[in-house]
């Protein structure tokens, strides 16, 4: 498992994102990693992620 997928799963386990949000992020990570990686890196600074802003499935 790569580090980015692990980070998403850790956010899910910590209750920072919902299961639906985690699924969207994982799909976005596979389809367009250049779009999702900056968001993942900045997530620690944001209290409420806007997952739908980066991967509106």
PDB file of N, CA and C in Angstrom:
ATOM      1  N   UNK A   1       0.853  -1.177   0.000  1.00  0.00           N
ATOM      2  CA  UNK A   1       0.000   0.000   0.000  1.00  0.00           C
ATOM      3  C   UNK A   1       0.897   1.239   0.000  1.00  0.00           C
ATOM      4  N   UNK A   2       0.578   2.194  -0.876  1.00  0.00           N
ATOM      5  CA  UNK A   2       1.431   3.372  -0.895  1.00  0.00           C
ATOM      6  C   UNK A   2       1.042   4.344   0.224  1.00  0.00           C
ATOM      7  N   UNK A   3       1.896   5.291   0.467  1.00  0.00           N
ATOM      8  CA  UNK A   3       1.729   6.220   1.592  1.00  0.00           C
ATOM      9  C   UNK A   3       0.467   7.069   1.464  1.00  0.00           C
ATOM     10  N   UNK A   4       0.102   7.466   0.253  1.00  0.00           N
ATOM     11  CA  UNK A   4      -1.087   8.299   0.071  1.00  0.00           C
ATOM     12  C   UNK A   4      -2.367   7.538   0.404  1.00  0.00           C
ATOM     13  N   UNK A   5      -2.440   6.292  -0.021  1.00  0.00           N
ATOM     14  CA  UNK A   5      -3.609   5.468   0.317  1.00  0.00           C
ATOM     15  C   UNK A   5      -3.681   5.259   1.828  1.00  0.00           C
ATOM     16  N   UNK A   6      -2.540   5.032   2.435  1.00  0.00           N
ATOM     17  CA  UNK A   6      -2.487   4.840   3.884  1.00  0.00           C
ATOM     18  C   UNK A   6      -2.979   6.104   4.603  1.00  0.00           C
ATOM     19  N   UNK A   7      -2.571   7.268   4.108  1.00  0.00           N
ATOM     20  CA  UNK A   7      -2.987   8.528   4.724  1.00  0.00           C
ATOM     21  C   UNK A   7      -4.507   8.693   4.663  1.00  0.00           C
ATOM     22  N   UNK A   8      -5.106   8.347   3.541  1.00  0.00           N
ATOM     23  CA  UNK A   8      -6.560   8.433   3.402  1.00  0.00           C
ATOM     24  C   UNK A   8      -7.232   7.488   4.387  1.00  0.00           C
ATOM     25  N   UNK A   9      -6.735   6.268   4.492  1.00  0.00           N
ATOM     26  CA  UNK A   9      -7.327   5.297   5.414  1.00  0.00           C
ATOM     27  C   UNK A   9      -7.142   5.715   6.870  1.00  0.00           C
ATOM     28  N   UNK A  10      -6.030   6.359   7.178  1.00  0.00           N
ATOM     29  CA  UNK A  10      -5.819   6.864   8.536  1.00  0.00           C
ATOM     30  C   UNK A  10      -6.796   7.997   8.852  1.00  0.00           C
ATOM     31  N   UNK A  11      -7.069   8.866   7.870  1.00  0.00           N
ATOM     32  CA  UNK A  11      -8.049   9.938   8.080  1.00  0.00           C
ATOM     33  C   UNK A  11      -9.432   9.346   8.318  1.00  0.00           C
ATOM     34  N   UNK A  12      -9.756   8.286   7.596  1.00  0.00           N
ATOM     35  CA  UNK A  12     -11.029   7.597   7.785  1.00  0.00           C
ATOM     36  C   UNK A  12     -11.101   6.990   9.181  1.00  0.00           C
ATOM     37  N   UNK A  13     -10.062   6.299   9.584  1.00  0.00           N
ATOM     38  CA  UNK A  13     -10.033   5.658  10.903  1.00  0.00           C
ATOM     39  C   UNK A  13     -10.121   6.675  12.029  1.00  0.00           C
ATOM     40  N   UNK A  14      -9.558   7.852  11.816  1.00  0.00           N
ATOM     41  CA  UNK A  14      -9.576   8.900  12.840  1.00  0.00           C
ATOM     42  C   UNK A  14     -10.885   9.677  12.849  1.00  0.00           C
ATOM     43  N   UNK A  15     -11.776   9.375  11.907  1.00  0.00           N
ATOM     44  CA  UNK A  15     -13.054  10.073  11.856  1.00  0.00           C
ATOM     45  C   UNK A  15     -12.975  11.452  11.222  1.00  0.00           C
ATOM     46  N   UNK A  16     -11.883  11.744  10.538  1.00  0.00           N
ATOM     47  CA  UNK A  16     -11.725  13.047   9.894  1.00  0.00           C
ATOM     48  C   UNK A  16     -12.512  13.132   8.594  1.00  0.00           C
ATOM     49  N   UNK A  17     -12.745  11.983   7.966  1.00  0.00           N
ATOM     50  CA  UNK A  17     -13.538  11.915   6.746  1.00  0.00           C
ATOM     51  C   UNK A  17     -14.481  10.722   6.855  1.00  0.00           C
ATOM     52  N   UNK A  18     -15.542  10.741   6.056  1.00  0.00           N
ATOM     53  CA  UNK A  18     -16.501   9.636   6.049  1.00  0.00           C
ATOM     54  C   UNK A  18     -16.021   8.541   5.102  1.00  0.00           C
ATOM     55  N   UNK A  19     -16.696   7.408   5.150  1.00  0.00           N
ATOM     56  CA  UNK A  19     -16.359   6.307   4.246  1.00  0.00           C
ATOM     57  C   UNK A  19     -16.580   6.723   2.796  1.00  0.00           C
ATOM     58  N   UNK A  20     -17.649   7.469   2.532  1.00  0.00           N
ATOM     59  CA  UNK A  20     -17.905   7.947   1.172  1.00  0.00           C
ATOM     60  C   UNK A  20     -16.796   8.879   0.702  1.00  0.00           C
ATOM     61  N   UNK A  21     -16.351   9.764   1.579  1.00  0.00           N
ATOM     62  CA  UNK A  21     -15.266  10.680   1.230  1.00  0.00           C
ATOM     63  C   UNK A  21     -13.974   9.913   0.976  1.00  0.00           C
ATOM     64  N   UNK A  22     -13.702   8.916   1.797  1.00  0.00           N
ATOM     65  CA  UNK A  22     -12.498   8.101   1.605  1.00  0.00           C
ATOM     66  C   UNK A  22     -12.546   7.394   0.255  1.00  0.00           C
ATOM     67  N   UNK A  23     -13.702   6.863  -0.087  1.00  0.00           N
ATOM     68  CA  UNK A  23     -13.844   6.186  -1.374  1.00  0.00           C
ATOM     69  C   UNK A  23     -13.585   7.152  -2.525  1.00  0.00           C
ATOM     70  N   UNK A  24     -14.143   8.349  -2.438  1.00  0.00           N
ATOM     71  CA  UNK A  24     -13.925   9.353  -3.491  1.00  0.00           C
ATOM     72  C   UNK A  24     -12.446   9.712  -3.607  1.00  0.00           C
ATOM     73  N   UNK A  25     -11.807   9.875  -2.464  1.00  0.00           N
ATOM     74  CA  UNK A  25     -10.388  10.225  -2.480  1.00  0.00           C
ATOM     75  C   UNK A  25      -9.542   9.109  -3.080  1.00  0.00           C
ATOM     76  N   UNK A  26      -9.853   7.876  -2.735  1.00  0.00           N
ATOM     77  CA  UNK A  26      -9.096   6.742  -3.273  1.00  0.00           C
ATOM     78  C   UNK A  26      -9.277   6.628  -4.785  1.00  0.00           C
ATOM     79  N   UNK A  27     -10.499   6.843  -5.253  1.00  0.00           N
ATOM     80  CA  UNK A  27     -10.753   6.817  -6.697  1.00  0.00           C
ATOM     81  C   UNK A  27     -10.008   7.958  -7.377  1.00  0.00           C
ATOM     82  N   UNK A  28     -10.100   9.148  -6.789  1.00  0.00           N
ATOM     83  CA  UNK A  28      -9.410  10.309  -7.364  1.00  0.00           C
ATOM     84  C   UNK A  28      -7.906  10.094  -7.381  1.00  0.00           C
ATOM     85  N   UNK A  29      -7.391   9.467  -6.357  1.00  0.00           N
ATOM     86  CA  UNK A  29      -5.955   9.197  -6.283  1.00  0.00           C
ATOM     87  C   UNK A  29      -5.513   8.294  -7.434  1.00  0.00           C
ATOM     88  N   UNK A  30      -6.348   7.317  -7.773  1.00  0.00           N
ATOM     89  CA  UNK A  30      -6.016   6.425  -8.877  1.00  0.00           C
ATOM     90  C   UNK A  30      -6.170   7.108 -10.230  1.00  0.00           C
ATOM     91  N   UNK A  31      -7.236   7.902 -10.379  1.00  0.00           N
ATOM     92  CA  UNK A  31      -7.533   8.510 -11.673  1.00  0.00           C
ATOM     93  C   UNK A  31      -6.708   9.751 -11.972  1.00  0.00           C
ATOM     94  N   UNK A  32      -6.454  10.557 -10.947  1.00  0.00           N
ATOM     95  CA  UNK A  32      -5.781  11.835 -11.172  1.00  0.00           C
ATOM     96  C   UNK A  32      -4.956  12.223  -9.950  1.00  0.00           C
ATOM     97  N   UNK A  33      -3.856  11.541  -9.708  1.00  0.00           N
ATOM     98  CA  UNK A  33      -3.070  11.805  -8.496  1.00  0.00           C
ATOM     99  C   UNK A  33      -2.522  13.222  -8.418  1.00  0.00           C
ATOM    100  N   UNK A  34      -2.258  13.859  -9.543  1.00  0.00           N
ATOM    101  CA  UNK A  34      -1.716  15.219  -9.485  1.00  0.00           C
ATOM    102  C   UNK A  34      -2.722  16.204  -8.922  1.00  0.00           C
ATOM    103  N   UNK A  35      -3.996  15.881  -9.012  1.00  0.00           N
ATOM    104  CA  UNK A  35      -5.036  16.755  -8.458  1.00  0.00           C
ATOM    105  C   UNK A  35      -5.220  16.526  -6.958  1.00  0.00           C
ATOM    106  N   UNK A  36      -5.101  15.312  -6.499  1.00  0.00           N
ATOM    107  CA  UNK A  36      -5.386  14.970  -5.108  1.00  0.00           C
ATOM    108  C   UNK A  36      -4.191  15.152  -4.180  1.00  0.00           C
ATOM    109  N   UNK A  37      -2.979  14.932  -4.665  1.00  0.00           N
ATOM    110  CA  UNK A  37      -1.812  14.974  -3.786  1.00  0.00           C
ATOM    111  C   UNK A  37      -1.619  16.313  -3.078  1.00  0.00           C
ATOM    112  N   UNK A  38      -1.772  17.454  -3.747  1.00  0.00           N
ATOM    113  CA  UNK A  38      -1.625  18.722  -3.008  1.00  0.00           C
ATOM    114  C   UNK A  38      -2.655  18.857  -1.888  1.00  0.00           C
ATOM    115  N   UNK A  39      -3.869  18.365  -2.126  1.00  0.00           N
ATOM    116  CA  UNK A  39      -4.904  18.436  -1.102  1.00  0.00           C
ATOM    117  C   UNK A  39      -4.524  17.572   0.095  1.00  0.00           C
ATOM    118  N   UNK A  40      -4.028  16.375  -0.158  1.00  0.00           N
ATOM    119  CA  UNK A  40      -3.633  15.497   0.942  1.00  0.00           C
ATOM    120  C   UNK A  40      -2.514  16.113   1.771  1.00  0.00           C
ATOM    121  N   UNK A  41      -1.584  16.768   1.105  1.00  0.00           N
ATOM    122  CA  UNK A  41      -0.467  17.385   1.810  1.00  0.00           C
ATOM    123  C   UNK A  41      -0.927  18.540   2.692  1.00  0.00           C
ATOM    124  N   UNK A  42      -1.968  19.251   2.282  1.00  0.00           N
ATOM    125  CA  UNK A  42      -2.450  20.398   3.044  1.00  0.00           C
ATOM    126  C   UNK A  42      -3.552  20.029   4.030  1.00  0.00           C
ATOM    127  N   UNK A  43      -4.002  18.783   4.030  1.00  0.00           N
ATOM    128  CA  UNK A  43      -5.140  18.383   4.855  1.00  0.00           C
ATOM    129  C   UNK A  43      -4.943  18.693   6.330  1.00  0.00           C
ATOM    130  N   UNK A  44      -3.759  18.521   6.833  1.00  0.00           N
ATOM    131  CA  UNK A  44      -3.493  18.744   8.258  1.00  0.00           C
ATOM    132  C   UNK A  44      -3.787  20.178   8.676  1.00  0.00           C
ATOM    133  N   UNK A  45      -3.726  21.108   7.736  1.00  0.00           N
ATOM    134  CA  UNK A  45      -3.970  22.512   8.038  1.00  0.00           C
ATOM    135  C   UNK A  45      -5.449  22.875   7.969  1.00  0.00           C
ATOM    136  N   UNK A  46      -6.268  22.009   7.409  1.00  0.00           N
ATOM    137  CA  UNK A  46      -7.688  22.294   7.200  1.00  0.00           C
ATOM    138  C   UNK A  46      -8.510  21.470   8.177  1.00  0.00           C
ATOM    139  N   UNK A  47      -9.437  22.113   8.868  1.00  0.00           N
ATOM    140  CA  UNK A  47     -10.231  21.393   9.858  1.00  0.00           C
ATOM    141  C   UNK A  47     -11.378  20.616   9.234  1.00  0.00           C
ATOM    142  N   UNK A  48     -11.887  21.062   8.101  1.00  0.00           N
ATOM    143  CA  UNK A  48     -13.015  20.401   7.464  1.00  0.00           C
ATOM    144  C   UNK A  48     -12.740  20.260   5.969  1.00  0.00           C
ATOM    145  N   UNK A  49     -12.383  19.071   5.522  1.00  0.00           N
ATOM    146  CA  UNK A  49     -12.040  18.907   4.115  1.00  0.00           C
ATOM    147  C   UNK A  49     -13.247  19.046   3.208  1.00  0.00           C
ATOM    148  N   UNK A  50     -13.036  19.556   2.034  1.00  0.00           N
ATOM    149  CA  UNK A  50     -14.083  19.665   1.032  1.00  0.00           C
ATOM    150  C   UNK A  50     -13.799  18.631  -0.049  1.00  0.00           C
ATOM    151  N   UNK A  51     -14.095  17.401   0.268  1.00  0.00           N
ATOM    152  CA  UNK A  51     -13.793  16.301  -0.639  1.00  0.00           C
ATOM    153  C   UNK A  51     -14.520  16.487  -1.960  1.00  0.00           C
ATOM    154  N   UNK A  52     -15.760  16.971  -1.929  1.00  0.00           N
ATOM    155  CA  UNK A  52     -16.512  17.130  -3.166  1.00  0.00           C
ATOM    156  C   UNK A  52     -15.903  18.183  -4.073  1.00  0.00           C
ATOM    157  N   UNK A  53     -15.095  19.077  -3.535  1.00  0.00           N
ATOM    158  CA  UNK A  53     -14.431  20.083  -4.362  1.00  0.00           C
ATOM    159  C   UNK A  53     -13.330  19.483  -5.219  1.00  0.00           C
ATOM    160  N   UNK A  54     -12.746  18.388  -4.773  1.00  0.00           N
ATOM    161  CA  UNK A  54     -11.621  17.831  -5.516  1.00  0.00           C
ATOM    162  C   UNK A  54     -11.979  16.586  -6.304  1.00  0.00           C
ATOM    163  N   UNK A  55     -13.058  15.913  -5.937  1.00  0.00           N
ATOM    164  CA  UNK A  55     -13.449  14.724  -6.699  1.00  0.00           C
ATOM    165  C   UNK A  55     -14.964  14.564  -6.676  1.00  0.00           C
ATOM    166  N   UNK A  56     -15.670  15.382  -7.447  1.00  0.00           N
ATOM    167  CA  UNK A  56     -17.135  15.307  -7.482  1.00  0.00           C
ATOM    168  C   UNK A  56     -17.613  14.118  -8.305  1.00  0.00           C
ATOM    169  N   UNK A  57     -17.782  12.981  -7.665  1.00  0.00           N
ATOM    170  CA  UNK A  57     -18.238  11.776  -8.369  1.00  0.00           C
ATOM    171  C   UNK A  57     -19.737  11.698  -8.342  1.00  0.00           C
TER     172      UNK A  57
END
